[in-house]
Amino acid sequence: MNTFNERFKIAFDKSGLSQHDLAKAVNVSQPAIRKLVAGESKSFRKISELAQALKVNLEWLSSGNGNSGLDDQQFQLIGTVKNGAVKVKGEAVMGANGAFEMDESLNGYLKFYSDDPSAFGLRVKGDSMFPRINSGEFVVIEPKIIPKSGDEVFVRLKDGRNMIKKLEYHRDSEYRFTSINQDHPPITISDELVDKVMYVAAIVKSSRFIDVHDI
């Protein structure tokens, strides 16, 4: 029988909710949901509210017994893409120190709901952020969410470089970022060199991608 965290991941991946949406629905902090998604929490205090938000059976989520209730949850494509689905804008081809080059030839959608109309997805290519992000997985970026310390972020510098980092702090006209892959050291960057810092809402499996040519 799979674990609570494995059942949660199945339900969360199929729900189409962002971590922000789920935290709001359950009335908990987003870090609490982030720990569940990352596998750092093996139980959850508000499991009834969690089951309701994920639209799964409470008994299945809490103990693994019974039917999950997921069988009827289908992502409907009726001549178009469901409202709120995340547009994929390309691939992030990873290089050294968490920096990457953008390849915008990939075109499609993720079966993942976001209420941020400007949200977009990028497919990660390369292993520099393993095991947190595997090559072939997608990151969902929500520009309208203001990132906080500890959040994973998409960073675009004014010289054109792009990075995915963890925000440590922003103060005294500079940013401090730590690397998702702990083999790389933290970096400090002046405000004047930074173009954008955008919130990374989720990491999504490749199975959730819909190629635009298949629609």
PDB file of C-alpha atoms in Angstrom:
ATOM      1  CA  MET A   1       0.000   0.000   0.000  1.00  0.00           C
ATOM      2  CA  ASN A   2       1.438   3.419  -0.915  1.00  0.00           C
ATOM      3  CA  THR A   3       2.196   6.080   1.682  1.00  0.00           C
ATOM      4  CA  PHE A   4       0.129   9.148   2.547  1.00  0.00           C
ATOM      5  CA  ASN A   5       2.626  11.357   0.750  1.00  0.00           C
ATOM      6  CA  GLU A   6       2.475   9.196  -2.388  1.00  0.00           C
ATOM      7  CA  ARG A   7      -1.333   9.338  -2.356  1.00  0.00           C
ATOM      8  CA  PHE A   8      -1.222  13.080  -1.859  1.00  0.00           C
ATOM      9  CA  LYS A   9       1.158  13.489  -4.807  1.00  0.00           C
ATOM     10  CA  ILE A  10      -1.132  11.452  -7.056  1.00  0.00           C
ATOM     11  CA  ALA A  11      -4.132  13.558  -6.072  1.00  0.00           C
ATOM     12  CA  PHE A  12      -2.252  16.864  -6.262  1.00  0.00           C
ATOM     13  CA  ASP A  13      -0.790  16.151  -9.701  1.00  0.00           C
ATOM     14  CA  LYS A  14      -4.242  15.285 -11.051  1.00  0.00           C
ATOM     15  CA  SER A  15      -6.006  18.192  -9.374  1.00  0.00           C
ATOM     16  CA  GLY A  16      -4.525  20.916 -11.583  1.00  0.00           C
ATOM     17  CA  LEU A  17      -4.206  23.158  -8.520  1.00  0.00           C
ATOM     18  CA  SER A  18      -1.146  25.249  -7.787  1.00  0.00           C
ATOM     19  CA  GLN A  19       0.442  25.124  -4.339  1.00  0.00           C
ATOM     20  CA  HIS A  20      -0.943  28.624  -3.747  1.00  0.00           C
ATOM     21  CA  ASP A  21      -4.492  27.559  -4.698  1.00  0.00           C
ATOM     22  CA  LEU A  22      -4.391  24.476  -2.482  1.00  0.00           C
ATOM     23  CA  ALA A  23      -3.015  26.377   0.500  1.00  0.00           C
ATOM     24  CA  LYS A  24      -5.819  28.931   0.133  1.00  0.00           C
ATOM     25  CA  ALA A  25      -8.486  26.223  -0.185  1.00  0.00           C
ATOM     26  CA  VAL A  26      -7.281  24.380   2.924  1.00  0.00           C
ATOM     27  CA  ASN A  27      -6.513  27.621   4.820  1.00  0.00           C
ATOM     28  CA  VAL A  28      -2.898  26.798   5.604  1.00  0.00           C
ATOM     29  CA  SER A  29       0.369  28.472   4.716  1.00  0.00           C
ATOM     30  CA  GLN A  30       1.907  27.814   1.327  1.00  0.00           C
ATOM     31  CA  PRO A  31       5.116  26.456   2.934  1.00  0.00           C
ATOM     32  CA  ALA A  32       2.982  23.745   4.559  1.00  0.00           C
ATOM     33  CA  ILE A  33       1.763  22.646   1.126  1.00  0.00           C
ATOM     34  CA  ARG A  34       5.256  22.983  -0.315  1.00  0.00           C
ATOM     35  CA  LYS A  35       6.548  20.524   2.300  1.00  0.00           C
ATOM     36  CA  LEU A  36       3.855  18.040   1.302  1.00  0.00           C
ATOM     37  CA  VAL A  37       4.725  18.388  -2.375  1.00  0.00           C
ATOM     38  CA  ALA A  38       8.428  17.970  -1.645  1.00  0.00           C
ATOM     39  CA  GLY A  39       7.790  14.871   0.483  1.00  0.00           C
ATOM     40  CA  GLU A  40       9.044  16.544   3.654  1.00  0.00           C
ATOM     41  CA  SER A  41       5.735  16.027   5.528  1.00  0.00           C
ATOM     42  CA  LYS A  42       4.394  12.504   6.012  1.00  0.00           C
ATOM     43  CA  SER A  43       1.075  13.523   7.586  1.00  0.00           C
ATOM     44  CA  PHE A  44      -1.302  16.483   7.552  1.00  0.00           C
ATOM     45  CA  ARG A  45      -3.465  17.952  10.300  1.00  0.00           C
ATOM     46  CA  LYS A  46      -6.347  19.202   8.112  1.00  0.00           C
ATOM     47  CA  ILE A  47      -6.726  16.062   6.055  1.00  0.00           C
ATOM     48  CA  SER A  48     -10.515  16.367   5.677  1.00  0.00           C
ATOM     49  CA  GLU A  49     -10.170  19.829   4.110  1.00  0.00           C
ATOM     50  CA  LEU A  50      -7.297  18.542   1.979  1.00  0.00           C
ATOM     51  CA  ALA A  51      -9.400  15.669   0.605  1.00  0.00           C
ATOM     52  CA  GLN A  52     -12.252  18.062  -0.169  1.00  0.00           C
ATOM     53  CA  ALA A  53      -9.977  20.504  -2.011  1.00  0.00           C
ATOM     54  CA  LEU A  54      -8.346  17.701  -4.023  1.00  0.00           C
ATOM     55  CA  LYS A  55     -11.753  16.088  -4.702  1.00  0.00           C
ATOM     56  CA  VAL A  56     -10.705  12.654  -3.444  1.00  0.00           C
ATOM     57  CA  ASN A  57     -12.181  10.267  -0.908  1.00  0.00           C
ATOM     58  CA  LEU A  58     -11.107  11.068   2.644  1.00  0.00           C
ATOM     59  CA  GLU A  59     -10.659   7.419   3.644  1.00  0.00           C
ATOM     60  CA  TRP A  60      -8.407   6.731   0.664  1.00  0.00           C
ATOM     61  CA  LEU A  61      -6.266   9.809   1.257  1.00  0.00           C
ATOM     62  CA  SER A  62      -5.852   9.174   4.992  1.00  0.00           C
ATOM     63  CA  SER A  63      -5.406   5.377   5.006  1.00  0.00           C
ATOM     64  CA  GLY A  64      -5.213   4.109   1.428  1.00  0.00           C
ATOM     65  CA  ASN A  65      -8.448   2.130   1.822  1.00  0.00           C
ATOM     66  CA  GLY A  66     -11.305   2.338  -0.663  1.00  0.00           C
ATOM     67  CA  ASN A  67     -11.532   4.059  -4.022  1.00  0.00           C
ATOM     68  CA  SER A  68      -9.584   7.259  -4.567  1.00  0.00           C
ATOM     69  CA  GLY A  69     -12.406   9.026  -6.403  1.00  0.00           C
ATOM     70  CA  LEU A  70      -9.975  10.112  -9.099  1.00  0.00           C
ATOM     71  CA  ASP A  71     -11.419   7.958 -11.868  1.00  0.00           C
ATOM     72  CA  ASP A  72     -13.941  10.575 -12.915  1.00  0.00           C
ATOM     73  CA  GLN A  73     -11.472  13.453 -12.949  1.00  0.00           C
ATOM     74  CA  GLN A  74     -10.674  13.955 -16.621  1.00  0.00           C
ATOM     75  CA  PHE A  75      -8.980  16.916 -18.252  1.00  0.00           C
ATOM     76  CA  GLN A  76     -11.445  17.901 -20.960  1.00  0.00           C
ATOM     77  CA  LEU A  77     -10.281  19.147 -24.354  1.00  0.00           C
ATOM     78  CA  ILE A  78     -13.300  20.034 -26.500  1.00  0.00           C
ATOM     79  CA  GLY A  79     -11.796  21.849 -29.467  1.00  0.00           C
ATOM     80  CA  THR A  80      -9.750  24.061 -27.167  1.00  0.00           C
ATOM     81  CA  VAL A  81      -7.717  24.024 -23.973  1.00  0.00           C
ATOM     82  CA  LYS A  82      -9.442  24.238 -20.595  1.00  0.00           C
ATOM     83  CA  ASN A  83      -9.454  27.754 -19.123  1.00  0.00           C
ATOM     84  CA  GLY A  84      -6.606  28.235 -16.695  1.00  0.00           C
ATOM     85  CA  ALA A  85      -4.295  25.669 -18.308  1.00  0.00           C
ATOM     86  CA  VAL A  86      -0.684  26.825 -18.312  1.00  0.00           C
ATOM     87  CA  LYS A  87       0.914  27.757 -21.642  1.00  0.00           C
ATOM     88  CA  VAL A  88       4.357  26.296 -22.235  1.00  0.00           C
ATOM     89  CA  LYS A  89       6.738  28.901 -23.620  1.00  0.00           C
ATOM     90  CA  GLY A  90       9.768  26.749 -24.337  1.00  0.00           C
ATOM     91  CA  GLU A  91      12.616  24.833 -22.789  1.00  0.00           C
ATOM     92  CA  ALA A  92      15.229  25.795 -20.225  1.00  0.00           C
ATOM     93  CA  VAL A  93      18.472  24.173 -21.381  1.00  0.00           C
ATOM     94  CA  MET A  94      20.491  23.995 -18.194  1.00  0.00           C
ATOM     95  CA  GLY A  95      24.139  24.981 -18.007  1.00  0.00           C
ATOM     96  CA  ALA A  96      26.574  25.588 -15.162  1.00  0.00           C
ATOM     97  CA  ASN A  97      25.603  27.084 -11.780  1.00  0.00           C
ATOM     98  CA  GLY A  98      21.874  26.878 -12.440  1.00  0.00           C
ATOM     99  CA  ALA A  99      21.946  29.221 -15.452  1.00  0.00           C
ATOM    100  CA  PHE A 100      20.154  28.207 -18.618  1.00  0.00           C
ATOM    101  CA  GLU A 101      19.530  29.179 -22.206  1.00  0.00           C
ATOM    102  CA  MET A 102      15.987  29.569 -23.516  1.00  0.00           C
ATOM    103  CA  ASP A 103      14.755  27.520 -26.463  1.00  0.00           C
ATOM    104  CA  GLU A 104      11.295  28.784 -27.410  1.00  0.00           C
ATOM    105  CA  SER A 105      10.491  26.170 -30.058  1.00  0.00           C
ATOM    106  CA  LEU A 106       8.430  24.005 -27.665  1.00  0.00           C
ATOM    107  CA  ASN A 107       4.748  24.908 -27.883  1.00  0.00           C
ATOM    108  CA  GLY A 108       1.874  23.443 -25.882  1.00  0.00           C
ATOM    109  CA  TYR A 109       0.025  23.425 -22.570  1.00  0.00           C
ATOM    110  CA  LEU A 110       0.266  21.773 -19.186  1.00  0.00           C
ATOM    111  CA  LYS A 111      -2.663  19.958 -17.631  1.00  0.00           C
ATOM    112  CA  PHE A 112      -2.200  22.170 -14.598  1.00  0.00           C
ATOM    113  CA  TYR A 113      -4.527  24.933 -13.462  1.00  0.00           C
ATOM    114  CA  SER A 114      -3.357  28.434 -12.527  1.00  0.00           C
ATOM    115  CA  ASP A 115      -5.539  31.445 -11.750  1.00  0.00           C
ATOM    116  CA  ASP A 116      -2.662  33.712 -12.827  1.00  0.00           C
ATOM    117  CA  PRO A 117      -3.447  34.502 -16.497  1.00  0.00           C
ATOM    118  CA  SER A 118       0.224  35.322 -17.105  1.00  0.00           C
ATOM    119  CA  ALA A 119       1.464  31.949 -15.784  1.00  0.00           C
ATOM    120  CA  PHE A 120       3.709  29.954 -18.090  1.00  0.00           C
ATOM    121  CA  GLY A 121       5.657  26.715 -18.101  1.00  0.00           C
ATOM    122  CA  LEU A 122       9.196  25.783 -19.112  1.00  0.00           C
ATOM    123  CA  ARG A 123      10.538  22.298 -19.716  1.00  0.00           C
ATOM    124  CA  VAL A 124      13.852  21.699 -17.981  1.00  0.00           C
ATOM    125  CA  LYS A 125      16.592  19.961 -19.957  1.00  0.00           C
ATOM    126  CA  GLY A 126      19.706  18.887 -18.081  1.00  0.00           C
ATOM    127  CA  ASP A 127      20.525  17.494 -14.658  1.00  0.00           C
ATOM    128  CA  SER A 128      22.051  20.491 -12.874  1.00  0.00           C
ATOM    129  CA  MET A 129      19.018  20.754 -10.541  1.00  0.00           C
ATOM    130  CA  PHE A 130      18.623  17.018  -9.888  1.00  0.00           C
ATOM    131  CA  PRO A 131      17.076  15.573  -7.713  1.00  0.00           C
ATOM    132  CA  ARG A 132      14.736  18.522  -7.065  1.00  0.00           C
ATOM    133  CA  ILE A 133      13.968  18.973 -10.774  1.00  0.00           C
ATOM    134  CA  ASN A 134      14.566  16.140 -13.214  1.00  0.00           C
ATOM    135  CA  SER A 135      15.410  16.616 -16.868  1.00  0.00           C
ATOM    136  CA  GLY A 136      12.171  16.595 -18.862  1.00  0.00           C
ATOM    137  CA  GLU A 137       9.993  17.961 -16.058  1.00  0.00           C
ATOM    138  CA  PHE A 138       8.296  21.364 -16.240  1.00  0.00           C
ATOM    139  CA  VAL A 139       8.408  24.355 -13.919  1.00  0.00           C
ATOM    140  CA  VAL A 140       5.292  26.521 -13.647  1.00  0.00           C
ATOM    141  CA  ILE A 141       5.997  30.222 -13.171  1.00  0.00           C
ATOM    142  CA  GLU A 142       3.379  32.647 -11.812  1.00  0.00           C
ATOM    143  CA  PRO A 143       4.585  36.235 -12.375  1.00  0.00           C
ATOM    144  CA  LYS A 144       1.766  37.836 -10.357  1.00  0.00           C
ATOM    145  CA  ILE A 145       2.785  36.099  -7.108  1.00  0.00           C
ATOM    146  CA  ILE A 146       5.360  38.067  -5.114  1.00  0.00           C
ATOM    147  CA  PRO A 147       8.034  35.594  -4.004  1.00  0.00           C
ATOM    148  CA  LYS A 148       9.146  35.404  -0.378  1.00  0.00           C
ATOM    149  CA  SER A 149      12.304  34.163   1.283  1.00  0.00           C
ATOM    150  CA  GLY A 150      12.614  30.413   0.765  1.00  0.00           C
ATOM    151  CA  ASP A 151      10.606  30.376  -2.473  1.00  0.00           C
ATOM    152  CA  GLU A 152      12.024  28.947  -5.668  1.00  0.00           C
ATOM    153  CA  VAL A 153      12.214  31.660  -8.324  1.00  0.00           C
ATOM    154  CA  PHE A 154      12.892  32.223 -11.996  1.00  0.00           C
ATOM    155  CA  VAL A 155      15.540  34.945 -12.309  1.00  0.00           C
ATOM    156  CA  ARG A 156      16.173  36.918 -15.485  1.00  0.00           C
ATOM    157  CA  LEU A 157      19.178  39.214 -15.523  1.00  0.00           C
ATOM    158  CA  LYS A 158      19.482  42.317 -17.701  1.00  0.00           C
ATOM    159  CA  ASP A 159      22.370  40.746 -19.611  1.00  0.00           C
ATOM    160  CA  GLY A 160      19.977  38.036 -20.830  1.00  0.00           C
ATOM    161  CA  ARG A 161      20.992  35.226 -18.484  1.00  0.00           C
ATOM    162  CA  ASN A 162      18.273  33.116 -16.855  1.00  0.00           C
ATOM    163  CA  MET A 163      18.427  31.054 -13.655  1.00  0.00           C
ATOM    164  CA  ILE A 164      16.204  29.027 -11.377  1.00  0.00           C
ATOM    165  CA  LYS A 165      17.235  29.631  -7.774  1.00  0.00           C
ATOM    166  CA  LYS A 166      15.892  29.808  -4.250  1.00  0.00           C
ATOM    167  CA  LEU A 167      15.395  33.328  -2.905  1.00  0.00           C
ATOM    168  CA  GLU A 168      17.272  33.803   0.347  1.00  0.00           C
ATOM    169  CA  TYR A 169      16.621  37.525   0.797  1.00  0.00           C
ATOM    170  CA  HIS A 170      16.169  40.872  -0.953  1.00  0.00           C
ATOM    171  CA  ARG A 171      17.467  43.846   1.005  1.00  0.00           C
ATOM    172  CA  ASP A 172      19.967  46.719   0.816  1.00  0.00           C
ATOM    173  CA  SER A 173      19.535  46.861  -2.977  1.00  0.00           C
ATOM    174  CA  GLU A 174      20.700  43.316  -3.574  1.00  0.00           C
ATOM    175  CA  TYR A 175      19.371  39.800  -3.956  1.00  0.00           C
ATOM    176  CA  ARG A 176      20.833  36.718  -2.330  1.00  0.00           C
ATOM    177  CA  PHE A 177      20.052  33.413  -4.038  1.00  0.00           C
ATOM    178  CA  THR A 178      20.913  29.859  -3.089  1.00  0.00           C
ATOM    179  CA  SER A 179      21.169  27.082  -5.632  1.00  0.00           C
ATOM    180  CA  ILE A 180      18.622  24.273  -5.861  1.00  0.00           C
ATOM    181  CA  ASN A 181      21.561  21.946  -6.415  1.00  0.00           C
ATOM    182  CA  GLN A 182      23.609  22.333  -3.230  1.00  0.00           C
ATOM    183  CA  ASP A 183      26.839  21.617  -5.108  1.00  0.00           C
ATOM    184  CA  HIS A 184      26.714  25.234  -6.314  1.00  0.00           C
ATOM    185  CA  PRO A 185      27.472  28.138  -3.921  1.00  0.00           C
ATOM    186  CA  PRO A 186      25.021  30.973  -3.112  1.00  0.00           C
ATOM    187  CA  ILE A 187      25.254  34.165  -5.169  1.00  0.00           C
ATOM    188  CA  THR A 188      24.561  37.826  -4.401  1.00  0.00           C
ATOM    189  CA  ILE A 189      23.365  40.077  -7.232  1.00  0.00           C
ATOM    190  CA  SER A 190      22.796  43.843  -7.244  1.00  0.00           C
ATOM    191  CA  ASP A 191      19.283  45.129  -7.968  1.00  0.00           C
ATOM    192  CA  GLU A 192      20.550  47.033 -10.987  1.00  0.00           C
ATOM    193  CA  LEU A 193      21.582  43.781 -12.696  1.00  0.00           C
ATOM    194  CA  VAL A 194      18.230  42.034 -12.187  1.00  0.00           C
ATOM    195  CA  ASP A 195      15.425  42.313 -14.725  1.00  0.00           C
ATOM    196  CA  LYS A 196      12.799  39.988 -13.175  1.00  0.00           C
ATOM    197  CA  VAL A 197      12.377  37.628 -10.236  1.00  0.00           C
ATOM    198  CA  MET A 198       9.282  35.461 -10.656  1.00  0.00           C
ATOM    199  CA  TYR A 199       7.683  32.872  -8.408  1.00  0.00           C
ATOM    200  CA  VAL A 200       8.029  29.176  -9.302  1.00  0.00           C
ATOM    201  CA  ALA A 201       4.655  27.693  -8.352  1.00  0.00           C
ATOM    202  CA  ALA A 202       5.189  24.015  -9.083  1.00  0.00           C
ATOM    203  CA  ILE A 203       7.200  21.259 -10.705  1.00  0.00           C
ATOM    204  CA  VAL A 204       5.068  19.230 -13.109  1.00  0.00           C
ATOM    205  CA  LYS A 205       5.710  15.802 -14.596  1.00  0.00           C
ATOM    206  CA  SER A 206       6.192  15.443 -18.354  1.00  0.00           C
ATOM    207  CA  SER A 207       3.001  13.358 -18.606  1.00  0.00           C
ATOM    208  CA  ARG A 208       0.988  16.560 -17.981  1.00  0.00           C
ATOM    209  CA  PHE A 209       2.209  18.184 -21.220  1.00  0.00           C
ATOM    210  CA  ILE A 210      -0.081  18.563 -24.240  1.00  0.00           C
ATOM    211  CA  ASP A 211       1.686  19.300 -27.510  1.00  0.00           C
ATOM    212  CA  VAL A 212      -0.067  22.104 -29.393  1.00  0.00           C
ATOM    213  CA  HIS A 213      -0.117  19.893 -32.501  1.00  0.00           C
ATOM    214  CA  ASP A 214      -2.214  17.300 -30.646  1.00  0.00           C
ATOM    215  CA  ILE A 215      -5.032  19.715 -29.800  1.00  0.00           C
TER     216      ILE A 215
END
